[in-house]
Structures are given as C-alpha cells and as structure tokens.
Amino acid sequence: MYQMRVIYSFFVLLFLGNCLVTMAQEEISQDVKVVKEYTPTVSDAYKISYMPQLGDSGTVKPRFNYHILSTSVATDYQPSPIEAAKIKTARKEYLHKTYLKGGVGNYSTLEAELGYNILANEEYVLGLQVGHISSLGNITLEDDNTVDAPYHNTSAGLDFKHFFDDKTLLVNMDFDRRAYQYYGYQTLSPEGAYVLPNGELVGGMHYMPEEDQRLSLFKATVGLYNNEADVRKTRYNANAGIESFGTLTGVNQFGVLLNGQVHKPIDNIGLRLDAGIEAYKTNVPDSLGPRYTFDDRSQLLVRVQPSLTFNFDRAKLRVGMLLAGVIDTQDDKFYVTPDVLGELTVVEGIATVYAGMNGRVSINDYASMMYENNFAAADVNVKSSVYGLNFVGGVKGNFSAATSFSAGLEYGLFNDEHFWVNRSFSTREEAPGLNAAQDYGNIFDVVYDDGSLLKVHGELLYRPKESMNFALSGAYYGWHLDEQLEAWHKPEVELALEGNFKVMENLHALAGIHYMGERWAYDVTRDDLSKKLKGVVDVNVEAEYFFSKQWSFWVAVNNLMAAKYYQWNGYPMQGFNARAGIIFSF
C-alpha cells in the first residue's frame, strides 16, 4: 500500500509539472576557468549562507559557503565549535605565493599555519597548506570539578588543477589528525558493580574508556570535467577517491568512492545521469574486554539517478528517480524514490518559486560518525539513513541589487535516522535493560528511529556596498519520532546574524551573533529520562589589520559573552576564547 501511495504521488506531481512547464525559460549556464589569484566577493546572484555551527575553538582551514537553498538539504544537525575565520578582504591584491600565520590565546592555545600557492599560471593552479592548533586548558564540569580538556588538531592539504584545452584535471589530498581526551562528566562509578548481558557483575572501572583518543583521516581524490560553457553541448564530470581512517583504539576503515555525472541537451530537453558507488571496510580489534564489543563491518552503496530536464520560457522542470542499493553485513536493502523539482519565475529577476519531492540514501560510515561526535564509543554501531520521500517548496529572489532572500519548507519521512545518547549501564540492584539502567558514561552510542521532520528556513543577504555585507538566517526543526522521547541533541531553532566590514583601508572585521535553541539529552538517572540543554547566544568578533603588503596582525574573540553550553551532554565547551597573532606573506 505504501508503494502504491508513493507511485500515485509521483504521477500526480508529474501531471502538475507538465502544467507548470508552459511558462518556462531557457536555462543559462557558465563555466569559469580561473587562472589568477582569487579574492572572494559577494555578487548579486542568489547566495545566502548556511547557518554557521555553534562552538568556540578554531581550525586552520575555514571556509564560508554562501548560496541560496533551492532544493532539499540534509537536516542532520551537528553542533561543533565556532571557527575563527581568516578574513578575506577587498584591498589591493599582492600575489605572494607563501604565507606564515602564528598566534596564541587563552586556554594555553597555540596556532600555526603555512600556505603556499601558485595561482598566476594559465595551465595549472596549485595550493599547499599545513596547520596545527593546540589547547591545554581546563574546563569545569557540571559537578564543579575542574578537569584537563586538551586537544591537538593537525591538518594538511593539497589542491591541484590542470587546465587542458577542453577539460580540467583535479587532484585533491587532505590529512586530518585529532588528539583529545574523554573529559566529560559521567555518573558511572569506578567502584560500582554493573551487570553484563549474561548476568555477570563487572566493576565500573572496566567500562571506562582509556583517557586518550586519536582520529586520523587521509583522503585523496582525482577528478575530470570538460570545460564546456555551451549549454547545447554535452557536459560531464567524474571523480574517484580513497579514504583511510584509524583510531587510537585500533579500529581502521578503508573506503573507495566513485561518482560521475553527464548531461546531454536535446533542444529544450536535457538527459541527465548521476551515479555513484561508496564502499567501506572496517577492521576492528579482537577484544578490549567488557568495555567494547566489536564487529567487522563492510558497507556498499550503489546509487543511480536518471532524470529529464525541461526548459521553457519561464519555468524549469526536472523529472527523475533515485535507485539505490545498500549491501551491508547487517542487512541488504533496495530503495526507489522520486526526484521531481519544478521552478517558476514569477517576476523576472525578482522572485522564483519552486516545489518538488525527492529522496536520499546516506551511508553513515564509521569515520563520518566518529568525526560527527568525537566522543562516540569506539564500537559505535553504524547504519544507513534513508529519507524515502521528502517534499520541498519555497521562494527565492532579490528585493533589489543589494538584497537577496530565500524562504522554504521541507517535510521528510525517514527511516533509521541516528541520535546520540550517553552509553548507559544497569546497576547491581536492577535487571539489565534500557529503562533499568541507572548510570551513564562519557562515551556515546547511537539510537536509530523512524519518523518525520518538518524544516522551515529563511535567509536574507544584504550588501549596501562592496565593502560591507550582512547575512541573516534562521531555521525551525519539528521532529516526530516513532519510539524516542526526543530528538536527542538536535536543536529546535537556529538563528544567526553575520556581518563583514571594511572599517578602514587597512582594517577589516567580521562579527557574528549565533543562537542555538534548547536541546534534549537522554539521562537514565532522571525519572523522565531526559535532561534539557539550555539554549545559548554566542557573539564572535574577528579583525585583521594590515601593516604593509607583507605583514598583518589578526585577533579573534569567540564566545564574547562567556556563555556556558554543552556540545554533547557532559561536555561543556570552552568559555570566553581569545587569540591573536601575525601573518607574514612573501
């Protein structure tokens, strides 16, 4: 019956789409070949930033991505520390190939970065970067105990592009290493006795993880796409890559990824095919006692997504479907979901409305789960998430040459979405079981559930002049789950206001106010099994002053109001955080 409803909905939308395309317009596409150093600026096109994620510590390679949300996006929120961004300026360009960045801050923070770029070349572009940031500070937990919370992050990357006459070759390599400790608050007692599934009693100390943890990830990708700017000709791109991931606990994962896309226009109709393969193999230790229970895992996702696109005077319509198969050591599944999107230009250059439905299948591989929550248990169970039917609709456009906007609504039905909960333990007096557990640790498990998600989002970009722009964004998430009491660690509301300013010729600044609403954590020590994590307002300011074309001074202040908040239950983040340093370019 469910399949019949999906098929019926699919053909109803096809009929509505055919009514819509009577008012369409020709699509314009441009491919740009970059052959010199690029200083990003914000154009008048539709481009609104995604909501920045809340946090308080920095990395060495930040990126900002501004664009309008016209189709369905992933809604799995991942709280992480606010990043200190390197200011991008509109001052006179000096084509230095190399830069050195260094800085210090409170929480005994040290930061260093080295970059090398070759941009002024007609045949290729090369960028190399390596950086490190360390913090050795202390953090006070909810029981008022102060603990060490050090972290050490090292990253390196290579980006290379070679421009041929009719195509471009891309090579990308990235390395990331994170070292940190499980410092979070827990009710698990080292002296307590807890029941194993077989009824045996084990001391709490045997359930506690080793204090130190380390994640290491290497990625390498090779891609090729044709430099075809004429929309009447075939365009394609393809890439292949590998991933290697390991932890200090002894878990290792190897992955292979293949993706490609081809678009063949025939008059006002386009034939498009997207396809991809993701394969992961995870090797685990033999045993680490009662603390972890490991299982070897292998996962394979095969995805094929054919579609037809129709372009008319004032509208566009895409009609297709997603066919995906997941082969897993736990279970094998096959999915078919529709992929339909229509756009109608209501007022040329002012407003466009869109509506459609689609679906997606995502492999939650071991590496992605550990990077999403660094404090996840080393034997965390991973499972693919499926949004079989996702409805989208909204409007986007420009109020003026200086103002762009977007507003949209999404409603999706999902299976096996994951939510993070503290690993819990049954005490000696109680029988084993979820509701009988009376203590929790500072490592996290995932629980999976089916349900629906309503997302309402809006974004506004205002640029009164070239040297100043503001971005306002907000989103509401309405989760409805079949079994779980709450959408653990997911916020209901997110709001952000950001501004980028050229204060004077040699002084540039970036400021932001971010609000993350209340969240809920699963707490087995409470009668209602839930704990409220308060909402938080975070204020951040960063500035860079240029002494000369080679020397500049930067300062970044994060969590200006010293708000205390929890990224994950039991893990408070750093409070007022300030760093400063110099940059030398040559």
Coordinates of C-alpha atoms in Angstrom, one line a residue:
M1 CA 0.0 0.0 0.0
Y2 CA 2.8 2.4 0.9
Q3 CA 4.4 1.7 -2.6
M4 CA 1.1 2.5 -4.3
R5 CA 0.8 5.8 -2.5
V6 CA 4.4 6.7 -3.5
I7 CA 3.7 5.8 -7.1
Y8 CA 0.4 7.7 -7.1
S9 CA 2.1 10.8 -5.6
F10 CA 4.8 10.6 -8.2
F11 CA 2.4 10.6 -11.2
V12 CA 0.3 13.4 -9.6
L13 CA 3.4 15.6 -9.4
L14 CA 4.3 14.7 -13.0
F15 CA 0.9 16.0 -14.1
L16 CA 1.3 19.2 -12.1
G17 CA 4.8 19.6 -13.5
N18 CA 3.5 19.4 -17.1
C19 CA 1.1 22.2 -16.3
L20 CA 3.9 24.2 -14.9
V21 CA 6.3 24.0 -17.8
T22 CA 4.0 26.0 -20.1
M23 CA 5.6 29.1 -18.6
A24 CA 9.4 28.3 -18.6
Q25 CA 12.6 30.0 -19.6
E26 CA 15.9 28.9 -21.1
E27 CA 18.5 28.0 -18.6
I28 CA 21.8 29.8 -18.7
S29 CA 25.0 28.1 -17.6
Q30 CA 28.5 29.4 -17.4
D31 CA 31.8 27.5 -16.7
V32 CA 34.6 29.8 -15.5
K33 CA 38.3 29.0 -15.9
V34 CA 40.3 30.6 -13.0
V35 CA 43.9 31.4 -13.9
K36 CA 44.9 34.0 -11.3
E37 CA 44.6 34.6 -7.6
Y38 CA 41.1 34.8 -6.4
T39 CA 39.7 37.2 -3.8
P40 CA 36.1 36.2 -3.0
T41 CA 33.4 38.8 -3.1
V42 CA 29.7 38.5 -2.9
S43 CA 27.8 39.0 -6.2
D44 CA 24.2 40.0 -6.8
A45 CA 23.1 36.4 -7.5
Y46 CA 21.1 34.2 -5.2
K47 CA 23.6 33.4 -2.4
I48 CA 22.7 33.0 1.2
S49 CA 24.9 31.3 3.7
Y50 CA 24.1 28.2 5.6
M51 CA 23.7 28.6 9.3
P52 CA 27.1 28.6 10.9
Q53 CA 27.5 25.9 13.6
L54 CA 27.9 26.9 17.2
G55 CA 31.2 26.5 19.0
D56 CA 34.2 28.1 20.4
S57 CA 37.5 26.8 19.1
G58 CA 39.3 27.2 15.8
T59 CA 40.7 25.2 12.9
V60 CA 43.3 26.2 10.4
K61 CA 41.3 25.9 7.2
P62 CA 37.9 27.6 7.5
R63 CA 35.6 28.0 4.5
F64 CA 32.4 30.0 4.1
N65 CA 29.7 28.9 1.6
Y66 CA 27.0 31.4 0.5
H67 CA 24.2 30.2 -1.7
I68 CA 20.5 30.0 -1.9
L69 CA 18.7 26.9 -0.7
S70 CA 16.6 25.8 -3.7
T71 CA 16.4 22.1 -3.1
S72 CA 16.3 19.6 -0.2
V73 CA 19.3 19.7 2.1
A74 CA 20.5 17.3 4.8
T75 CA 18.9 18.2 8.1
D76 CA 21.1 16.2 10.5
Y77 CA 22.4 19.0 12.7
Q78 CA 25.9 18.6 14.0
P79 CA 26.9 21.0 16.8
S80 CA 30.6 21.9 16.7
P81 CA 32.8 24.7 17.9
I82 CA 32.7 28.1 16.3
E83 CA 35.6 28.5 13.9
A84 CA 37.9 31.5 13.8
A85 CA 37.8 32.6 10.2
K86 CA 40.6 34.1 8.2
I87 CA 39.3 37.5 7.0
K88 CA 39.0 37.8 3.2
T89 CA 39.5 41.4 2.2
A90 CA 38.9 43.6 -0.8
R91 CA 42.1 45.6 -0.5
K92 CA 44.8 45.8 -3.2
E93 CA 46.0 42.3 -4.2
Y94 CA 49.6 41.3 -3.7
L95 CA 50.3 38.0 -5.4
H96 CA 52.5 36.4 -2.7
K97 CA 53.0 32.7 -3.0
T98 CA 53.6 31.9 0.6
Y99 CA 52.3 33.0 4.0
L100 CA 53.0 32.1 7.6
K101 CA 50.4 32.5 10.3
G102 CA 51.0 32.3 14.0
G103 CA 49.0 33.1 17.2
V104 CA 48.5 32.5 20.9
G105 CA 45.4 32.6 23.1
N106 CA 43.9 31.8 26.4
Y107 CA 43.4 28.1 27.4
S108 CA 47.1 27.8 26.6
T109 CA 46.3 27.9 22.9
L110 CA 49.0 27.8 20.2
E111 CA 48.2 28.1 16.5
A112 CA 50.5 27.9 13.4
E113 CA 49.8 27.7 9.7
L114 CA 51.9 27.6 6.5
G115 CA 50.4 28.1 3.0
Y116 CA 51.9 28.0 -0.5
N117 CA 50.0 28.9 -3.7
I118 CA 50.7 29.1 -7.4
L119 CA 47.8 31.0 -9.0
A120 CA 49.2 33.2 -11.7
N121 CA 49.6 30.4 -14.3
E122 CA 47.4 29.7 -17.4
E123 CA 47.9 25.9 -17.3
Y124 CA 47.6 25.0 -13.6
V125 CA 46.7 26.1 -10.1
L126 CA 48.5 24.6 -7.0
G127 CA 47.8 25.2 -3.3
L128 CA 49.5 23.6 -0.3
Q129 CA 48.6 24.1 3.3
V130 CA 49.6 22.7 6.7
G131 CA 48.5 23.9 10.1
H132 CA 48.3 23.0 13.7
I133 CA 46.3 24.2 16.7
S134 CA 46.7 23.0 20.3
S135 CA 44.9 23.9 23.6
L136 CA 45.9 22.7 27.1
G137 CA 43.2 24.4 29.1
N138 CA 41.0 23.3 31.9
I139 CA 37.2 23.1 31.9
T140 CA 34.8 23.0 34.9
L141 CA 32.1 20.2 34.7
E142 CA 28.6 20.3 36.0
D143 CA 29.6 18.8 39.3
D144 CA 32.1 21.8 39.7
N145 CA 35.1 19.6 39.3
T146 CA 37.8 21.1 37.0
V147 CA 39.4 18.7 34.5
D148 CA 42.0 18.9 31.8
A149 CA 40.5 19.1 28.3
P150 CA 43.4 19.3 25.9
Y151 CA 43.2 18.9 22.1
H152 CA 45.7 18.9 19.3
N153 CA 44.5 19.2 15.7
T154 CA 46.8 18.9 12.7
S155 CA 45.8 19.3 9.1
A156 CA 47.5 19.3 5.7
G157 CA 46.1 19.7 2.2
L158 CA 47.0 19.8 -1.5
D159 CA 44.7 21.2 -4.2
F160 CA 45.9 21.0 -7.9
K161 CA 44.1 21.8 -11.1
H162 CA 45.5 21.4 -14.6
F163 CA 43.7 23.2 -17.4
F164 CA 43.7 21.5 -20.8
D165 CA 42.0 22.9 -23.9
D166 CA 38.7 21.2 -23.4
K167 CA 38.9 19.7 -19.9
T168 CA 40.2 20.2 -16.4
L169 CA 42.0 17.6 -14.2
L170 CA 41.7 18.0 -10.4
V171 CA 43.8 16.3 -7.7
N172 CA 43.0 16.8 -4.0
M173 CA 44.6 15.3 -0.9
D174 CA 43.7 16.0 2.7
F175 CA 45.0 14.8 6.0
D176 CA 43.4 15.4 9.4
R177 CA 44.6 14.3 12.8
R178 CA 42.8 15.0 16.1
A179 CA 44.1 14.0 19.5
Y180 CA 41.9 14.7 22.6
Q181 CA 40.6 13.2 25.9
Y182 CA 37.3 11.8 27.2
Y183 CA 37.0 14.5 29.8
G184 CA 33.1 14.7 30.1
Y185 CA 31.0 14.3 33.3
Q186 CA 29.6 10.8 34.0
T187 CA 27.6 9.1 36.7
L188 CA 29.3 5.8 36.1
S189 CA 31.2 4.9 39.3
P190 CA 34.6 3.1 39.1
E191 CA 33.8 1.3 42.4
G192 CA 30.2 0.3 41.3
A193 CA 29.1 -3.1 40.0
Y194 CA 27.2 -3.3 36.7
V195 CA 25.5 -6.3 35.1
L196 CA 26.7 -7.9 31.8
P197 CA 24.1 -9.4 29.5
N198 CA 25.0 -12.8 30.8
G199 CA 24.3 -11.7 34.4
E200 CA 27.9 -11.4 35.5
L201 CA 28.8 -8.4 37.6
V202 CA 31.7 -6.2 36.4
G203 CA 33.3 -3.2 38.1
G204 CA 32.6 0.2 36.6
M205 CA 36.3 0.9 36.0
H206 CA 36.3 -1.8 33.3
Y207 CA 33.6 0.1 31.4
M208 CA 35.5 3.4 31.3
P209 CA 37.4 4.1 28.1
E210 CA 41.1 4.9 28.0
E211 CA 41.5 8.6 28.7
D212 CA 43.2 9.5 25.4
Q213 CA 41.8 9.1 21.9
R214 CA 43.1 10.0 18.4
L215 CA 41.5 10.1 15.0
S216 CA 43.5 10.1 11.7
L217 CA 41.9 10.5 8.3
F218 CA 43.5 10.7 4.8
K219 CA 41.6 11.4 1.7
A220 CA 42.8 11.5 -2.0
T221 CA 40.5 12.4 -4.9
V222 CA 41.1 12.6 -8.7
G223 CA 38.5 14.3 -10.9
L224 CA 38.0 15.2 -14.5
Y225 CA 35.4 17.5 -16.1
N226 CA 35.0 19.1 -19.5
N227 CA 35.3 22.9 -20.0
E228 CA 32.0 23.2 -21.9
A229 CA 30.2 26.5 -21.5
D230 CA 27.7 25.9 -24.3
V231 CA 24.5 24.6 -22.8
R232 CA 23.7 23.0 -26.1
K233 CA 26.6 20.5 -25.8
T234 CA 27.3 17.6 -23.5
R235 CA 28.8 18.3 -20.1
Y236 CA 30.3 15.7 -17.8
N237 CA 32.4 15.3 -14.6
A238 CA 33.8 12.3 -12.9
N239 CA 35.9 11.7 -9.8
A240 CA 37.4 8.8 -7.9
G241 CA 38.8 8.7 -4.4
I242 CA 40.0 6.7 -1.4
E243 CA 39.8 7.2 2.3
S244 CA 41.9 5.7 5.1
F245 CA 40.8 6.2 8.7
G246 CA 42.1 4.9 12.0
T247 CA 41.7 5.5 15.8
L248 CA 44.0 5.0 18.8
T249 CA 41.6 2.3 19.9
G250 CA 42.7 0.2 17.0
V251 CA 39.7 0.5 14.6
N252 CA 40.7 1.0 10.9
Q253 CA 38.5 1.8 7.9
F254 CA 39.3 1.9 4.2
G255 CA 36.9 3.4 1.7
V256 CA 36.6 3.8 -2.1
L257 CA 34.3 6.4 -3.7
L258 CA 33.3 6.8 -7.3
N259 CA 31.0 9.5 -8.6
G260 CA 30.0 10.8 -12.1
Q261 CA 27.5 13.0 -13.9
V262 CA 26.7 13.6 -17.5
H263 CA 24.2 16.0 -19.1
K264 CA 23.1 15.7 -22.7
P265 CA 20.8 18.5 -24.1
I266 CA 18.4 17.9 -26.9
D267 CA 16.7 21.2 -27.9
N268 CA 14.8 22.2 -24.7
I269 CA 15.1 18.8 -23.1
G270 CA 18.1 17.6 -21.1
L271 CA 19.1 14.0 -20.4
R272 CA 21.0 13.7 -17.1
L273 CA 22.5 10.8 -15.3
D274 CA 24.1 10.9 -11.8
A275 CA 25.7 7.7 -10.4
G276 CA 28.0 6.8 -7.6
I277 CA 29.5 4.0 -5.5
E278 CA 30.7 4.1 -1.9
A279 CA 32.4 1.1 -0.3
Y280 CA 33.8 0.8 3.2
K281 CA 35.6 -2.0 5.0
T282 CA 36.2 -1.7 8.8
N283 CA 38.7 -3.8 10.7
V284 CA 38.4 -4.0 14.5
P285 CA 40.5 -5.3 17.4
D286 CA 39.8 -8.8 18.7
S287 CA 38.6 -7.7 22.1
L288 CA 39.0 -5.0 24.7
G289 CA 37.1 -6.7 27.5
P290 CA 33.6 -5.7 28.6
R291 CA 34.3 -2.1 27.6
Y292 CA 33.7 -2.6 23.8
T293 CA 32.1 -5.3 21.6
F294 CA 33.5 -5.1 18.1
D295 CA 32.1 -6.5 14.8
D296 CA 33.8 -6.4 11.5
R297 CA 31.8 -4.3 9.0
S298 CA 31.6 -3.9 5.3
Q299 CA 29.2 -1.5 3.5
L300 CA 28.4 -0.8 -0.1
L301 CA 26.1 1.8 -1.6
V302 CA 25.3 1.8 -5.3
R303 CA 23.3 4.9 -6.5
V304 CA 21.9 5.6 -9.9
Q305 CA 19.8 8.8 -10.5
P306 CA 18.5 9.3 -14.1
S307 CA 16.4 12.4 -14.9
L308 CA 14.9 14.5 -17.7
T309 CA 15.0 18.3 -17.5
F310 CA 12.6 20.6 -19.5
N311 CA 13.4 24.3 -20.1
F312 CA 10.8 26.8 -21.4
D313 CA 10.2 30.5 -21.3
R314 CA 9.6 31.0 -17.5
A315 CA 9.9 27.6 -15.9
K316 CA 12.1 24.6 -15.5
L317 CA 11.1 21.0 -14.6
R318 CA 13.3 18.0 -13.5
V319 CA 11.7 14.6 -13.5
G320 CA 13.6 11.5 -12.4
M321 CA 14.1 8.9 -9.8
L322 CA 16.8 7.6 -7.4
L323 CA 17.6 3.9 -7.4
A324 CA 19.9 2.8 -4.6
G325 CA 21.0 -0.5 -3.1
V326 CA 22.8 -0.9 0.2
I327 CA 24.8 -4.1 0.8
D328 CA 25.7 -4.4 4.5
T329 CA 27.0 -7.1 6.8
Q330 CA 23.9 -6.4 8.9
D331 CA 21.3 -6.1 6.2
D332 CA 20.8 -5.6 2.4
K333 CA 18.2 -3.1 1.1
F334 CA 17.0 -1.6 -2.2
Y335 CA 15.3 1.8 -2.5
V336 CA 13.4 3.7 -5.2
T337 CA 12.4 7.3 -4.6
P338 CA 11.1 10.1 -6.9
D339 CA 13.2 13.1 -7.9
V340 CA 11.0 15.9 -9.2
L341 CA 11.6 19.6 -8.9
G342 CA 9.8 22.5 -10.7
E343 CA 10.7 26.2 -10.8
L344 CA 8.6 29.1 -12.0
T345 CA 9.8 32.6 -12.4
V346 CA 7.0 34.8 -11.1
V347 CA 8.7 38.1 -11.7
E348 CA 11.8 38.2 -13.8
G349 CA 14.9 39.0 -11.7
I350 CA 12.8 39.4 -8.6
A351 CA 11.1 36.1 -7.4
T352 CA 11.1 32.4 -8.3
V353 CA 9.0 29.8 -6.6
Y354 CA 9.9 26.1 -6.5
A355 CA 8.3 22.8 -5.4
G356 CA 9.1 19.1 -5.6
M357 CA 9.8 15.9 -3.9
N358 CA 12.9 13.7 -3.7
G359 CA 14.7 11.2 -1.5
R360 CA 18.2 10.3 -0.4
V361 CA 20.2 7.4 1.0
S362 CA 23.2 8.0 3.1
I363 CA 25.8 5.6 4.4
N364 CA 26.8 6.6 7.9
D365 CA 30.3 5.1 7.8
Y366 CA 32.5 4.6 10.8
A367 CA 34.8 7.6 10.0
S368 CA 31.9 10.0 9.5
M369 CA 30.3 9.0 12.7
M370 CA 33.5 9.4 14.7
Y371 CA 34.1 12.9 13.2
E372 CA 30.5 13.9 13.9
N373 CA 30.9 13.1 17.6
N374 CA 34.5 12.7 18.7
F375 CA 33.3 11.2 22.0
A376 CA 31.4 8.3 20.3
A377 CA 32.2 4.8 21.6
A378 CA 34.9 3.1 19.7
D379 CA 32.5 0.2 18.8
V380 CA 29.6 2.5 17.8
N381 CA 27.1 0.8 15.5
V382 CA 26.7 2.5 12.1
K383 CA 23.6 2.1 9.8
S384 CA 22.4 3.8 6.6
S385 CA 19.8 6.5 6.9
V386 CA 17.0 6.9 4.3
Y387 CA 14.7 9.8 3.5
G388 CA 12.4 7.9 1.2
L389 CA 10.0 10.8 0.5
N390 CA 11.0 14.5 1.0
F391 CA 8.7 17.3 0.0
V392 CA 10.2 20.8 -0.7
G393 CA 8.8 24.2 -1.6
G394 CA 9.7 27.8 -1.3
V395 CA 10.6 31.1 -2.9
K396 CA 13.9 32.8 -3.7
G397 CA 14.9 36.0 -5.3
N398 CA 16.1 39.6 -5.0
F399 CA 14.4 42.6 -3.3
S400 CA 17.0 44.8 -5.0
A401 CA 20.5 44.7 -6.4
A402 CA 21.7 44.7 -2.8
T403 CA 19.3 42.3 -1.2
S404 CA 18.8 38.6 -1.9
F405 CA 16.4 36.3 0.0
S406 CA 15.2 32.7 0.3
A407 CA 12.4 31.1 2.3
G408 CA 11.4 27.4 2.2
L409 CA 9.7 24.5 3.8
E410 CA 10.7 20.8 3.8
Y411 CA 8.8 17.8 5.1
G412 CA 10.5 14.4 5.0
L413 CA 9.7 10.8 6.0
F414 CA 12.8 8.9 7.2
N415 CA 14.0 5.5 8.4
D416 CA 16.9 4.9 10.6
E417 CA 17.9 8.4 11.4
H418 CA 20.5 8.4 14.2
F419 CA 20.6 10.3 17.5
W420 CA 23.3 10.4 20.1
V421 CA 22.8 9.2 23.7
N422 CA 25.3 8.5 26.5
R423 CA 26.1 4.9 26.9
S424 CA 24.1 3.6 29.9
F425 CA 24.7 0.8 32.4
S426 CA 22.5 -1.4 34.6
T427 CA 23.3 -1.4 38.3
R428 CA 23.6 -4.4 40.6
E429 CA 20.1 -4.0 42.1
E430 CA 18.3 -3.8 38.7
A431 CA 18.0 -6.2 35.8
P432 CA 19.8 -5.3 32.6
G433 CA 17.8 -3.2 30.2
L434 CA 17.5 0.3 28.9
N435 CA 14.9 1.6 31.4
A436 CA 16.6 -0.3 34.3
A437 CA 20.0 1.5 33.7
Q438 CA 20.8 3.9 36.5
D439 CA 24.2 5.3 35.4
Y440 CA 25.7 6.7 32.2
G441 CA 29.2 7.2 30.9
N442 CA 31.0 9.9 29.0
I443 CA 31.1 8.0 25.7
F444 CA 28.1 7.9 23.3
D445 CA 26.0 5.4 21.5
V446 CA 23.6 6.0 18.7
V447 CA 20.0 5.0 18.7
Y448 CA 18.0 4.8 15.4
D449 CA 14.4 5.7 14.8
D450 CA 11.8 6.3 12.1
G451 CA 9.6 9.3 11.8
S452 CA 9.2 12.7 10.0
L453 CA 10.9 16.0 10.0
L454 CA 9.4 19.4 9.2
K455 CA 12.0 22.1 8.5
V456 CA 11.1 25.8 7.9
H457 CA 14.0 28.0 6.9
G458 CA 14.7 31.6 5.8
E459 CA 17.7 33.5 4.7
L460 CA 18.5 37.1 3.8
L461 CA 21.6 38.7 2.4
Y462 CA 22.1 42.5 2.4
R463 CA 25.1 44.2 0.8
P464 CA 24.7 48.0 1.0
K465 CA 28.1 48.5 -0.6
E466 CA 31.1 46.5 -1.9
S467 CA 33.0 46.6 1.5
M468 CA 30.1 45.6 3.7
N469 CA 27.6 42.7 3.8
F470 CA 25.2 41.2 6.3
A471 CA 23.6 37.7 6.4
L472 CA 20.6 36.8 8.5
S473 CA 19.4 33.2 8.6
G474 CA 17.1 31.0 10.7
A475 CA 15.6 27.6 10.8
Y476 CA 13.0 25.6 12.8
Y477 CA 13.1 21.8 13.1
G478 CA 10.0 19.8 14.0
W479 CA 10.9 16.2 14.8
H480 CA 8.3 13.5 15.2
L481 CA 9.7 10.1 16.2
D482 CA 8.1 6.7 16.5
E483 CA 10.0 5.5 19.6
Q484 CA 12.4 8.0 21.1
L485 CA 11.1 10.6 23.5
E486 CA 13.0 13.4 21.9
A487 CA 15.3 14.1 19.0
W488 CA 18.4 13.8 21.3
H489 CA 20.9 16.6 20.8
K490 CA 19.0 18.2 17.9
P491 CA 18.0 21.9 18.4
E492 CA 14.5 23.2 17.6
V493 CA 15.6 26.6 16.5
E494 CA 18.8 28.1 15.0
L495 CA 19.4 31.8 14.3
A496 CA 22.4 33.7 13.1
L497 CA 23.4 37.3 12.0
E498 CA 26.8 37.9 10.5
G499 CA 28.5 41.0 9.1
N500 CA 31.7 41.6 7.2
F501 CA 33.1 45.1 7.2
K502 CA 35.9 47.2 5.8
V503 CA 36.3 49.5 8.7
M504 CA 39.1 51.5 7.1
E505 CA 41.6 50.9 4.2
N506 CA 43.8 48.6 6.2
L507 CA 41.4 47.2 8.8
H508 CA 38.8 44.6 8.1
A509 CA 36.4 42.9 10.6
L510 CA 33.9 40.0 10.8
A511 CA 31.3 39.8 13.5
G512 CA 28.5 37.3 14.3
I513 CA 25.7 36.6 16.7
H514 CA 24.5 33.0 16.8
Y515 CA 21.7 31.4 18.7
M516 CA 21.2 27.7 19.2
G517 CA 17.9 26.7 20.8
E518 CA 17.2 24.2 23.6
R519 CA 18.1 20.6 23.1
W520 CA 17.4 17.4 25.0
A521 CA 19.8 14.7 26.2
Y522 CA 18.9 11.2 27.3
D523 CA 19.6 10.8 31.0
V524 CA 18.9 7.5 32.7
T525 CA 19.3 9.0 36.1
R526 CA 16.1 11.0 35.8
D527 CA 12.6 9.8 36.2
D528 CA 11.5 11.3 32.8
L529 CA 14.8 10.0 31.2
S530 CA 15.6 13.4 29.7
K531 CA 17.7 16.5 30.5
K532 CA 17.3 19.9 29.0
L533 CA 20.4 21.5 27.5
K534 CA 19.8 25.3 27.6
G535 CA 19.9 27.5 24.5
V536 CA 22.9 29.7 24.1
V537 CA 23.7 33.1 22.5
D538 CA 27.3 33.3 21.1
V539 CA 28.9 36.5 20.0
N540 CA 32.1 36.4 17.9
V541 CA 34.4 39.2 16.5
E542 CA 37.5 38.9 14.3
A543 CA 39.7 41.6 12.8
E544 CA 42.8 41.8 10.6
Y545 CA 45.0 44.9 10.3
F546 CA 47.5 45.2 7.5
F547 CA 50.7 47.0 8.5
S548 CA 52.1 46.5 4.9
K549 CA 51.7 44.3 1.9
Q550 CA 53.6 41.6 3.8
W551 CA 52.7 42.0 7.4
S552 CA 49.3 41.9 9.1
F553 CA 48.0 41.4 12.7
W554 CA 44.9 39.4 13.5
V555 CA 42.7 38.9 16.6
A556 CA 39.7 36.7 17.2
V557 CA 37.4 36.7 20.1
N558 CA 34.9 33.8 20.4
N559 CA 32.1 33.4 22.9
L560 CA 32.4 37.0 23.9
M561 CA 29.6 36.7 26.5
A562 CA 31.3 33.7 28.1
A563 CA 28.2 31.6 27.7
K564 CA 28.5 28.1 29.1
Y565 CA 27.0 25.5 26.9
Y566 CA 27.3 21.8 26.1
Q567 CA 28.2 20.5 22.7
W568 CA 27.3 17.0 24.0
N569 CA 25.8 16.0 27.3
G570 CA 28.5 16.1 30.0
Y571 CA 31.0 18.0 27.7
P572 CA 31.0 21.8 28.4
M573 CA 32.9 23.8 25.8
Q574 CA 35.5 26.5 26.4
G575 CA 34.1 29.8 27.5
F576 CA 35.5 33.2 26.6
N577 CA 38.1 32.5 24.0
A578 CA 40.6 35.0 22.5
R579 CA 43.5 34.5 20.2
A580 CA 45.9 36.9 18.4
G581 CA 48.9 36.7 16.1
I582 CA 50.6 37.8 13.0
I583 CA 50.6 36.8 9.3
F584 CA 53.7 37.2 7.1
S585 CA 53.3 36.9 3.3
F586 CA 56.2 36.5 0.9

